[in-house]
Every structure is written in C-alpha cells, then in structure tokens.
Coordinates of C-alpha atoms in Angstrom, one line a residue:
M1 CA 85.7 100.8 104.3
F2 CA 82.5 98.8 104.1
R3 CA 81.8 95.5 105.7
M4 CA 80.2 93.6 102.9
A5 CA 83.5 93.4 100.9
C6 CA 86.4 94.8 102.8
I7 CA 87.7 97.4 105.2
G8 CA 87.5 101.2 104.9
L9 CA 85.4 103.6 102.9
G10 CA 84.7 102.2 99.4
I11 CA 84.9 103.4 95.8
A12 CA 85.7 101.9 92.4
I13 CA 87.8 103.7 90.0
L14 CA 88.5 102.2 86.6
G15 CA 91.4 103.6 84.7
T16 CA 92.3 107.3 85.3
G17 CA 89.0 109.0 84.4
P18 CA 86.4 110.4 86.8
V19 CA 84.3 107.3 87.2
Y20 CA 83.2 106.3 90.6
A21 CA 81.2 103.3 91.9
E22 CA 79.7 102.0 95.1
T23 CA 82.7 99.8 96.3
L24 CA 86.4 100.3 96.2
Q25 CA 87.7 97.9 93.6
T26 CA 91.3 98.8 93.1
S27 CA 94.1 99.8 95.5
L28 CA 97.7 100.4 94.6
R29 CA 100.4 99.0 96.9
P30 CA 104.2 98.8 96.5
K31 CA 106.1 95.6 95.8
A32 CA 107.9 93.7 98.5
R33 CA 111.6 94.0 98.7
G34 CA 114.2 92.7 101.2
T35 CA 116.0 89.7 102.5
L36 CA 113.2 87.3 102.0
V37 CA 112.6 87.5 98.3
V38 CA 109.2 87.1 96.7
S39 CA 108.6 86.8 93.0
H40 CA 108.3 89.9 90.9
V41 CA 104.6 90.9 90.5
E42 CA 102.8 94.1 89.7
E43 CA 100.9 94.8 93.0
V44 CA 97.6 96.2 92.1
V45 CA 95.3 95.1 95.0
S46 CA 91.6 94.5 94.8
R47 CA 89.8 95.2 98.0
A48 CA 86.3 94.4 96.8
S49 CA 85.1 92.8 93.6
G50 CA 88.4 93.6 91.9
L51 CA 89.6 95.0 88.7
G52 CA 93.1 94.9 90.0
D53 CA 95.2 94.9 86.8
S54 CA 93.8 98.1 85.4
L55 CA 96.3 100.4 87.1
R56 CA 99.9 100.4 85.9
D57 CA 101.5 103.8 86.3
T58 CA 102.9 103.3 89.7
L59 CA 105.5 104.9 91.9
L60 CA 106.9 102.1 93.9
A61 CA 108.6 102.4 97.3
P62 CA 112.3 102.0 97.7
R63 CA 113.7 98.5 97.6
R64 CA 114.5 98.0 101.2
S65 CA 112.8 96.5 104.3
T66 CA 112.5 97.8 107.8
R67 CA 111.7 94.4 109.4
P68 CA 112.9 93.9 113.0
A69 CA 115.9 91.8 113.8
I70 CA 114.5 89.8 116.7
R71 CA 111.6 87.5 117.3
P72 CA 109.8 88.5 120.6
A73 CA 109.2 85.6 122.9
A74 CA 105.6 86.8 123.4
L75 CA 104.8 86.1 119.7
K76 CA 106.3 82.7 119.2
P77 CA 103.9 80.4 117.4
R78 CA 101.3 78.9 119.7
S79 CA 101.0 75.3 120.3
A80 CA 98.4 73.2 118.5
A81 CA 96.4 73.0 121.7
V82 CA 95.7 76.7 121.9
A83 CA 95.9 77.8 118.2
V84 CA 92.8 79.4 116.9
A85 CA 91.7 77.6 113.7
P86 CA 90.0 79.6 110.9
V87 CA 86.4 78.7 110.2
T88 CA 84.6 78.4 106.9
T89 CA 80.8 78.5 107.1
E90 CA 80.1 77.8 103.4
S91 CA 79.8 74.2 102.5
V92 CA 82.6 72.8 100.3
S93 CA 82.3 69.6 98.4
P94 CA 84.6 66.7 99.3
A95 CA 86.3 66.9 95.9
K96 CA 87.0 70.6 96.3
A97 CA 88.4 70.1 99.8
A98 CA 90.6 67.3 98.6
A99 CA 91.9 69.4 95.7
F100 CA 92.6 72.3 98.1
A101 CA 94.6 69.9 100.3
R102 CA 96.6 68.7 97.4
W103 CA 97.3 72.3 96.4
I104 CA 98.6 73.1 99.9
D105 CA 100.9 70.1 99.6
G106 CA 102.2 71.4 96.3
F107 CA 102.6 74.9 97.6
R108 CA 104.5 73.9 100.7
P109 CA 107.9 73.4 99.0
R110 CA 107.5 76.6 97.0
A111 CA 107.0 78.5 100.3
L112 CA 109.9 76.7 102.0
S113 CA 112.2 77.6 99.2
Q114 CA 111.4 81.3 99.9
G115 CA 112.6 81.4 103.5
V116 CA 109.6 80.0 105.3
S117 CA 110.4 77.2 107.8
A118 CA 108.4 74.0 108.0
R119 CA 107.4 74.9 111.5
T120 CA 106.0 78.3 110.5
F121 CA 104.2 76.8 107.5
D122 CA 102.6 74.0 109.4
A123 CA 101.5 76.3 112.2
A124 CA 100.0 78.8 109.8
F125 CA 98.0 76.1 107.8
R126 CA 96.8 74.3 110.9
G127 CA 93.0 74.2 110.5
V128 CA 92.9 76.1 107.2
T129 CA 90.1 75.2 104.9
F130 CA 89.0 76.4 101.5
D131 CA 86.9 79.6 101.8
P132 CA 84.6 80.0 98.7
K133 CA 83.3 83.3 100.0
V134 CA 86.5 85.2 99.3
V135 CA 86.7 83.7 95.8
E136 CA 83.1 84.8 95.1
R137 CA 83.9 88.3 96.2
D138 CA 87.0 88.5 94.1
S139 CA 85.1 87.3 91.0
S140 CA 82.1 89.6 91.4
Q141 CA 81.7 92.9 89.6
A142 CA 79.6 95.7 91.2
E143 CA 77.5 97.5 88.6
F144 CA 75.8 100.0 90.9
A145 CA 77.4 103.5 90.3
K146 CA 77.6 106.2 92.9
G147 CA 78.6 109.8 92.4
I148 CA 81.8 111.3 93.7
W149 CA 79.7 113.8 95.8
D150 CA 78.1 110.9 97.7
Y151 CA 81.5 109.4 98.3
L152 CA 83.0 112.6 99.6
D153 CA 79.9 113.2 101.8
S154 CA 80.6 109.9 103.5
A155 CA 84.4 110.4 103.6
A156 CA 84.2 113.6 105.4
S157 CA 80.9 113.1 107.2
D158 CA 80.3 115.0 110.4
S159 CA 80.6 111.8 112.4
R160 CA 83.9 110.8 110.7
V161 CA 85.3 114.4 111.3
N162 CA 84.2 114.4 114.9
N163 CA 85.6 110.9 115.5
G164 CA 88.8 112.1 113.9
R165 CA 89.1 115.1 116.2
S166 CA 88.6 112.8 119.2
A167 CA 91.2 110.4 117.9
L168 CA 93.6 113.3 117.4
A169 CA 93.1 114.5 120.9
Q170 CA 93.6 110.9 122.2
H171 CA 96.7 110.2 120.2
R172 CA 98.2 113.7 119.7
A173 CA 101.5 112.9 121.4
L174 CA 102.0 109.8 119.2
L175 CA 100.9 111.6 116.0
D176 CA 103.2 114.5 116.8
R177 CA 106.2 112.2 117.2
I178 CA 105.3 110.4 113.9
E179 CA 105.0 113.8 112.1
A180 CA 108.3 114.9 113.5
H181 CA 110.0 111.7 112.5
Y182 CA 108.6 111.3 109.0
G183 CA 107.6 114.8 108.0
V184 CA 104.1 113.7 107.0
D185 CA 101.2 115.8 108.4
K186 CA 99.6 114.0 111.3
E187 CA 96.1 114.9 110.0
I188 CA 96.8 113.1 106.8
V189 CA 97.9 110.0 108.6
L190 CA 94.9 110.3 110.8
A191 CA 92.6 110.6 107.8
V192 CA 94.0 107.5 106.2
W193 CA 93.3 105.7 109.4
G194 CA 89.8 107.0 109.4
M195 CA 89.1 106.1 105.8
E196 CA 90.5 102.6 106.1
T197 CA 89.1 101.3 109.3
A198 CA 87.2 104.1 111.0
Y199 CA 90.1 104.8 113.3
G200 CA 90.7 101.2 114.1
S201 CA 87.1 100.3 114.9
Y202 CA 86.9 97.6 112.2
R203 CA 90.1 96.0 111.1
G204 CA 88.7 92.9 109.5
S205 CA 88.3 89.4 110.9
N206 CA 89.2 87.2 108.0
H207 CA 92.0 84.7 108.6
I208 CA 94.7 86.1 106.2
I209 CA 96.4 82.7 105.5
Q210 CA 93.1 81.0 104.7
S211 CA 91.9 83.9 102.5
M212 CA 95.1 84.2 100.5
A213 CA 95.4 80.4 100.1
S214 CA 91.8 80.2 98.9
L215 CA 92.4 82.9 96.3
A216 CA 95.8 81.5 95.3
F217 CA 94.1 78.1 94.8
D218 CA 90.9 79.1 93.0
G219 CA 90.9 82.9 92.4
R220 CA 91.2 84.7 89.1
R221 CA 94.6 86.2 90.1
R222 CA 96.3 83.1 91.5
S223 CA 99.9 84.2 91.0
F224 CA 99.2 87.6 92.7
F225 CA 97.6 86.0 95.7
E226 CA 100.3 83.3 96.0
T227 CA 102.8 86.1 96.2
Q228 CA 100.8 87.7 99.0
L229 CA 100.5 84.4 100.7
V230 CA 104.2 83.8 100.7
A231 CA 104.7 87.3 102.1
A232 CA 102.2 86.6 104.8
L233 CA 104.1 83.5 105.8
Q234 CA 107.4 85.4 105.8
I235 CA 105.8 87.9 108.2
L236 CA 105.0 85.0 110.5
E237 CA 108.5 83.6 110.1
Q238 CA 110.0 87.0 111.1
G239 CA 107.8 87.0 114.3
D240 CA 105.8 90.1 113.8
T241 CA 102.6 88.3 114.7
T242 CA 101.1 84.9 115.0
P243 CA 98.6 83.1 112.6
D244 CA 95.6 83.6 114.8
R245 CA 96.3 87.3 115.2
M246 CA 97.0 87.8 111.4
T247 CA 93.5 88.9 110.4
G248 CA 92.2 91.5 108.0
S249 CA 90.0 92.0 105.0
W250 CA 89.0 89.1 102.7
A251 CA 91.4 90.5 100.1
G252 CA 94.4 90.4 102.4
A253 CA 94.6 94.0 103.7
M254 CA 95.6 94.0 107.3
G255 CA 95.6 96.1 110.4
H256 CA 94.6 99.7 111.3
T257 CA 95.6 101.1 108.0
Q258 CA 95.1 98.0 105.8
F259 CA 98.6 96.9 104.6
M260 CA 98.8 94.1 102.1
P261 CA 101.4 91.5 103.1
T262 CA 104.0 92.6 100.4
S263 CA 103.6 96.3 101.2
F264 CA 104.0 95.4 104.9
Q265 CA 107.3 93.7 104.1
S266 CA 108.5 96.7 102.3
L267 CA 107.3 99.6 104.4
A268 CA 106.0 98.6 107.8
V269 CA 108.1 99.9 110.8
D270 CA 108.6 99.0 114.4
F271 CA 107.9 102.5 115.9
T272 CA 107.5 101.3 119.4
G273 CA 110.9 99.5 119.4
D274 CA 109.5 96.2 120.9
G275 CA 111.1 94.1 118.1
R276 CA 108.0 93.6 116.0
R277 CA 105.9 95.5 113.5
D278 CA 102.5 95.1 115.1
I279 CA 99.7 96.7 112.9
W280 CA 97.0 94.3 114.2
G281 CA 96.8 95.1 118.0
D282 CA 94.9 97.8 119.8
D283 CA 97.9 100.0 120.0
P284 CA 98.0 101.9 116.6
S285 CA 101.5 103.2 116.9
D286 CA 103.2 100.9 114.4
A287 CA 100.4 101.1 111.9
L288 CA 100.2 104.9 111.9
A289 CA 104.0 105.2 111.7
S290 CA 104.1 102.6 108.9
T291 CA 101.5 104.7 107.0
A292 CA 103.6 107.8 107.4
N293 CA 106.7 105.9 106.2
Y294 CA 104.7 104.7 103.2
L295 CA 103.8 108.2 102.2
K296 CA 107.3 109.6 102.9
K297 CA 109.0 106.9 100.8
N298 CA 106.6 107.7 98.0
G299 CA 107.7 111.4 98.0
W300 CA 105.6 113.3 100.5
I301 CA 106.5 117.0 100.5
A302 CA 106.3 118.5 104.0
G303 CA 104.3 121.7 104.1
Q304 CA 102.5 121.1 100.8
P305 CA 98.7 120.6 100.8
W306 CA 97.1 117.9 98.8
G307 CA 95.1 120.4 96.8
A308 CA 92.8 123.5 97.0
E309 CA 89.3 124.1 95.7
V310 CA 89.3 126.7 92.9
V311 CA 86.9 128.6 90.7
L312 CA 87.4 128.5 86.9
P313 CA 86.9 131.6 84.8
R314 CA 84.2 131.9 82.2
G315 CA 85.4 130.5 78.9
F316 CA 88.1 128.3 80.5
D317 CA 90.1 126.2 78.0
Y318 CA 89.5 122.6 79.2
D319 CA 92.4 121.4 77.1
Q320 CA 94.6 123.0 79.8
V321 CA 93.3 120.6 82.5
N322 CA 96.3 118.3 82.4
V323 CA 98.9 121.0 82.1
E324 CA 101.1 121.5 85.2
R325 CA 101.6 125.1 86.4
M326 CA 102.4 127.0 89.5
P327 CA 99.2 128.4 91.1
S328 CA 100.3 132.0 90.3
A329 CA 100.4 131.0 86.7
W330 CA 97.0 129.5 86.9
A331 CA 95.8 132.7 88.6
R332 CA 97.0 134.8 85.6
L333 CA 94.6 132.6 83.6
G334 CA 91.8 133.4 85.9
V335 CA 91.9 130.3 88.2
M336 CA 91.3 131.6 91.7
G337 CA 90.7 130.1 95.1
T338 CA 87.1 130.0 96.5
D339 CA 88.0 133.2 98.4
G340 CA 88.7 135.0 95.2
K341 CA 92.4 135.1 95.8
P342 CA 95.3 133.3 94.0
V343 CA 96.2 129.9 95.6
P344 CA 99.7 130.2 97.2
D345 CA 102.6 128.7 95.2
Y346 CA 102.9 125.5 97.2
G347 CA 104.3 123.8 94.0
A348 CA 103.3 122.9 90.5
A349 CA 99.6 121.9 90.2
T350 CA 97.1 120.5 87.7
I351 CA 93.4 121.0 87.6
L352 CA 91.1 118.2 88.7
L353 CA 87.4 118.1 87.6
P354 CA 86.0 114.9 89.3
A355 CA 82.5 115.6 88.0
G356 CA 83.2 117.6 84.9
H357 CA 82.5 121.2 84.4
K358 CA 79.2 121.0 86.4
G359 CA 81.1 120.0 89.6
A360 CA 83.7 121.5 91.9
A361 CA 87.2 122.2 90.5
F362 CA 90.5 121.8 92.3
L363 CA 94.2 122.5 91.9
V364 CA 96.0 119.3 93.1
F365 CA 99.7 119.1 94.0
K366 CA 102.3 116.3 94.2
N367 CA 101.1 115.2 97.6
F368 CA 97.7 114.4 96.0
R369 CA 99.6 111.9 93.8
V370 CA 101.4 110.6 96.8
I371 CA 98.1 109.8 98.6
K372 CA 97.1 107.9 95.4
R373 CA 100.1 105.6 95.9
Y374 CA 98.2 104.3 98.9
N375 CA 95.0 103.9 96.9
A376 CA 94.9 104.9 93.2
A377 CA 91.4 106.4 93.1
D378 CA 91.2 110.2 92.7
A379 CA 88.2 110.1 95.0
Y380 CA 90.1 108.3 97.7
A381 CA 92.9 110.9 97.6
M382 CA 90.3 113.7 97.7
G383 CA 88.5 111.9 100.6
V384 CA 91.8 111.7 102.6
G385 CA 92.8 115.2 101.9
H386 CA 89.3 116.7 102.6
L387 CA 88.9 114.7 105.8
A388 CA 92.3 115.9 107.0
D389 CA 91.4 119.5 106.3
R390 CA 88.0 119.1 108.1
I391 CA 89.7 117.6 111.1
M392 CA 91.9 120.7 111.2
G393 CA 88.8 122.9 111.1
G394 CA 88.6 123.5 107.4
E395 CA 85.3 124.2 105.5
K396 CA 83.3 121.8 103.4
F397 CA 83.7 122.1 99.6
Q398 CA 82.1 125.2 98.3
G399 CA 81.4 124.1 94.7
S400 CA 78.1 122.5 93.6
W401 CA 77.8 118.9 92.3
P402 CA 75.6 117.5 89.6
R403 CA 73.7 115.4 92.2
D404 CA 71.0 114.5 89.8
D405 CA 73.5 112.9 87.5
R406 CA 74.4 109.2 87.7
P407 CA 77.9 107.9 86.8
L408 CA 78.0 105.2 84.2
T409 CA 78.2 101.6 85.1
S410 CA 81.0 99.4 83.7
T411 CA 78.7 98.1 81.0
E412 CA 77.7 101.6 80.0
R413 CA 81.3 102.8 79.9
K414 CA 82.0 100.0 77.5
E415 CA 79.1 101.0 75.4
L416 CA 80.4 104.6 75.5
Q417 CA 83.8 103.5 74.2
T418 CA 82.2 101.4 71.5
R419 CA 80.0 104.3 70.3
L420 CA 82.9 106.8 70.4
T421 CA 85.0 104.6 68.3
Q422 CA 82.1 104.1 65.8
A423 CA 81.8 107.9 65.7
G424 CA 85.4 108.2 64.6
Y425 CA 87.0 108.8 68.0
D426 CA 89.1 105.8 68.7
T427 CA 89.4 104.9 72.4
Q428 CA 92.1 102.3 71.7
G429 CA 90.0 99.5 73.1
V430 CA 86.8 98.7 74.9
D431 CA 87.5 97.9 78.6
G432 CA 85.2 100.1 80.6
R433 CA 88.1 102.2 81.9
I434 CA 88.1 105.9 81.3
G435 CA 91.8 106.3 80.6
P436 CA 93.7 109.0 78.6
M437 CA 92.7 107.8 75.2
T438 CA 89.0 107.6 76.2
L439 CA 89.2 111.1 77.7
Q440 CA 90.7 112.4 74.5
A441 CA 88.0 110.7 72.4
I442 CA 85.3 112.2 74.7
R443 CA 86.7 115.7 74.4
G444 CA 86.9 115.3 70.6
Y445 CA 83.3 114.3 70.4
Q446 CA 82.2 117.0 72.8
R447 CA 83.8 119.7 70.7
R448 CA 82.1 118.4 67.5
A449 CA 78.7 118.2 69.3
G450 CA 79.0 121.7 70.8
L451 CA 79.3 120.5 74.4
V452 CA 81.8 121.7 77.0
P453 CA 84.9 119.6 76.3
D454 CA 85.6 118.6 79.9
G455 CA 86.1 114.8 79.2
Y456 CA 83.4 113.8 81.6
A457 CA 81.8 110.4 80.9
S458 CA 78.2 111.2 81.7
M459 CA 74.9 109.6 80.9
E460 CA 74.0 112.8 78.9
L461 CA 77.0 112.1 76.7
L462 CA 76.1 108.4 76.2
K463 CA 72.5 109.4 75.3
K464 CA 73.8 111.8 72.7
L465 CA 75.9 109.0 71.2
R466 CA 72.9 106.7 71.1

C-alpha cells in the first residue's frame, strides 16, 4: 500500500457507491474463531485514517481455526536481555504515560482470562510505550479525492506487472502447489501480494502489540482494537512468532499479505509444515497459502474470472445495472465484450460502472465479490483482478475514463446527500457514504434532470443540485 499510513496500494471507499479517495480507509476481514475465544465484534478494519464501521454486508469465514499444535523451540519467547523493545519517537506527557501504564495493568487480567499466559503477556509488553502517532492516524480523515482510473493505473502499473511476473517465475513451484491445494488461481494470490506489500518488499515495521495497545487505550474504536490486541497475544501464546518479529502496519495488518490478528487466527495456515504459521519472515509460503485459504473459505470458484470488460449498447437501461444475469442473457440485451463477442457464461454477473456511464463498464462475477471479502472496495477488487490478468499477459482496459473529473470528497458527498434530500430524493441519512439509498436518490434526480441515470456521484451532479 502506501507508507504514510499503512501497507499496500491505497484507496478509500465509503459505503458501496463508486467513490474513491487517495488512501485506503476500510478493509473487511473475518472474525476470529477457534479454541482461544475472543469477544464478538464486527471486524471492519481501517488501514489508514479509518471509517471502519461503514461496511456491514459481510461474508465471514467458517468458524474454525487452522492453528498449529506445537510451539517450535526456535520461536520461544526471547529473554529480557535480547528482546527488542518498541520505540516511540513522539514525546508523551508523564500523565499520559502513567495513564497508559494503568490501562495495561487493567487490561492484563482481561487478556489472561482469554487464554494468554502471564509469561506471554509480560514478554509482549516489555518495553511497550504509548504511541500517539497511530492514534493520530486512526483519527484523521483524508479529504483529497482521487479517481478510480488513477488507482488502477497504479495497481497494474508496468513496474508492478513486471515485478509480478518476476515473482511468478521465482515462486512458480510454490504457487502451483498452493493453486492445486486450494483451487485459487495463483495469479490472484500473487496479485493480492503485489497490492498489499509490493510482493513482500514492505511489510511494515510497526510493533503490533504497541500499536494495538495504543489504539485500544486511546483510539476511537477501543473495543475493536482491544479484540485485535487479545488475538495478537493469543498468536504469541500459540508460538507462531515472537513479540519482536510481530510487526506490520500501524493499524495491525501483518505480514506479506497483511492479515489482521483475528483473521490470522481464523484463516492462517502452516503450509510449510514446520509447526508455525509464519507470515512475517522472508519465506512467503505460509502467507500466500493463507491468502488462498482466505479466498477459498469465502467461496472462490475455480475457473471463474473476476470479471470482464464490456461495451454497453446505445440506450442501455441503467436500472438494470444491479440485476444478475448470465453473460449470454446480457448479450441478448446488447452487452458485449470489448472484442464484440458475448462474454462466456462463466456464471451469473452484474454490471459495474466504477466511473458512471463516461467510464469503462464491466461484467463482474462471484469471484469479484470474494476478492472484496479481502478488502471491501470495488477498486481494490478491480485492481487485484486486473493485475492478475496483466501478469498473465492480458491487455490494459480498453474503455475510456473521465480523467478530467474529480470524485467528491467526504464533505462534498454529505452536501450531495443533503441537497438530494432537500430536492425530494431521501438518502436516508447524511453520512458521506454512497450506499444503495443514495444511489437510488441520485438516479431519481438524474432522470428528472434529463441526465443519464447511472447513479454516479459526480461534481457535475453536485453543481446541478447547487
């Protein structure tokens, strides 16, 4: 993402509408399940400035854990003499530091009651101090908007494609075994790796225990991050890694493919068979297999693409966008592939217009929604799918984009909702998220105003409402 906030390639998506911003703000992860129980919490993960509780329609992974049964001797907790303590460069007032220490004392029995031993807890918190930087990042809201076209340019840039092909050549045997075992296309797994950490080149250097503790103590989503902190301590208890090796993004995403602690508990696997699920080390085997397991458990269909670029016929009925049909049925309505031929019947598909009628159009299949279980942004799923296609030798998207357009900021989206409601098209709230009710309101207004009713929240639309 990007270094200034978290790992991987970033985008913000608010609600379910086609709204994109500079940094990735929300990511969807499954809840933890298994022998070591954590409290029930909706796991919507902020990787950047965070609007985490905006996404709720979630397919969660099965309620089982694939944790290893043994604790490798090589990963036993290190002694105090060699433990690597986290470092906080920001100054913290004595009062704040004292309050944080009291919070740790109060949190300790809660952690111990959930299967964390005193030895593991004390080793994990040795040297931990309050980190105000992560709290500041969690509280900030990015306002700079960026188009889907710019995001996709970066997601499937020539350098990212070329590096992906090099990674495929280097790890082909491993990826072939993972594909054979889980039934998930190796190029998709590779593309997730490329999107999240540039094929492992930047996995994050934040001390996970310190970051999660700081956010649980003073963040705006304290309960959520306390759950992640408990899960991280449980991972240490199980022996998958040690406190000094447990590093990642400021928001808690870890390893080559950026698992949150609770999703690690639920879906990480020991593919190498060494008794630990190591997603942090230089060997990406466990991380890539865990990603394939994640997608498989969320319903990946072998042999089905994520989507296909299409051309819509003149006079297309945009009310049909959310209807699910087989591609052959769409073809009878004039929806064809960019080669002028019907898209093969890989499965039922819906039409996606990420930039409205002025941008490229796509038929997307179930596997598109499965990728969104990894990260709930349409743009992210498109980026993964397109990058995978390009790594396999596929072409760049053929359709044009409204590159002179600028997506609305959060403040402008709220203004749009307010003005739509005032015009008689109720959005059922003003939250800056372009969800189903806002899309319906936009289409209603567009019809009345003689515009193409594509539901796209554009600056042109806002100016008309003004």
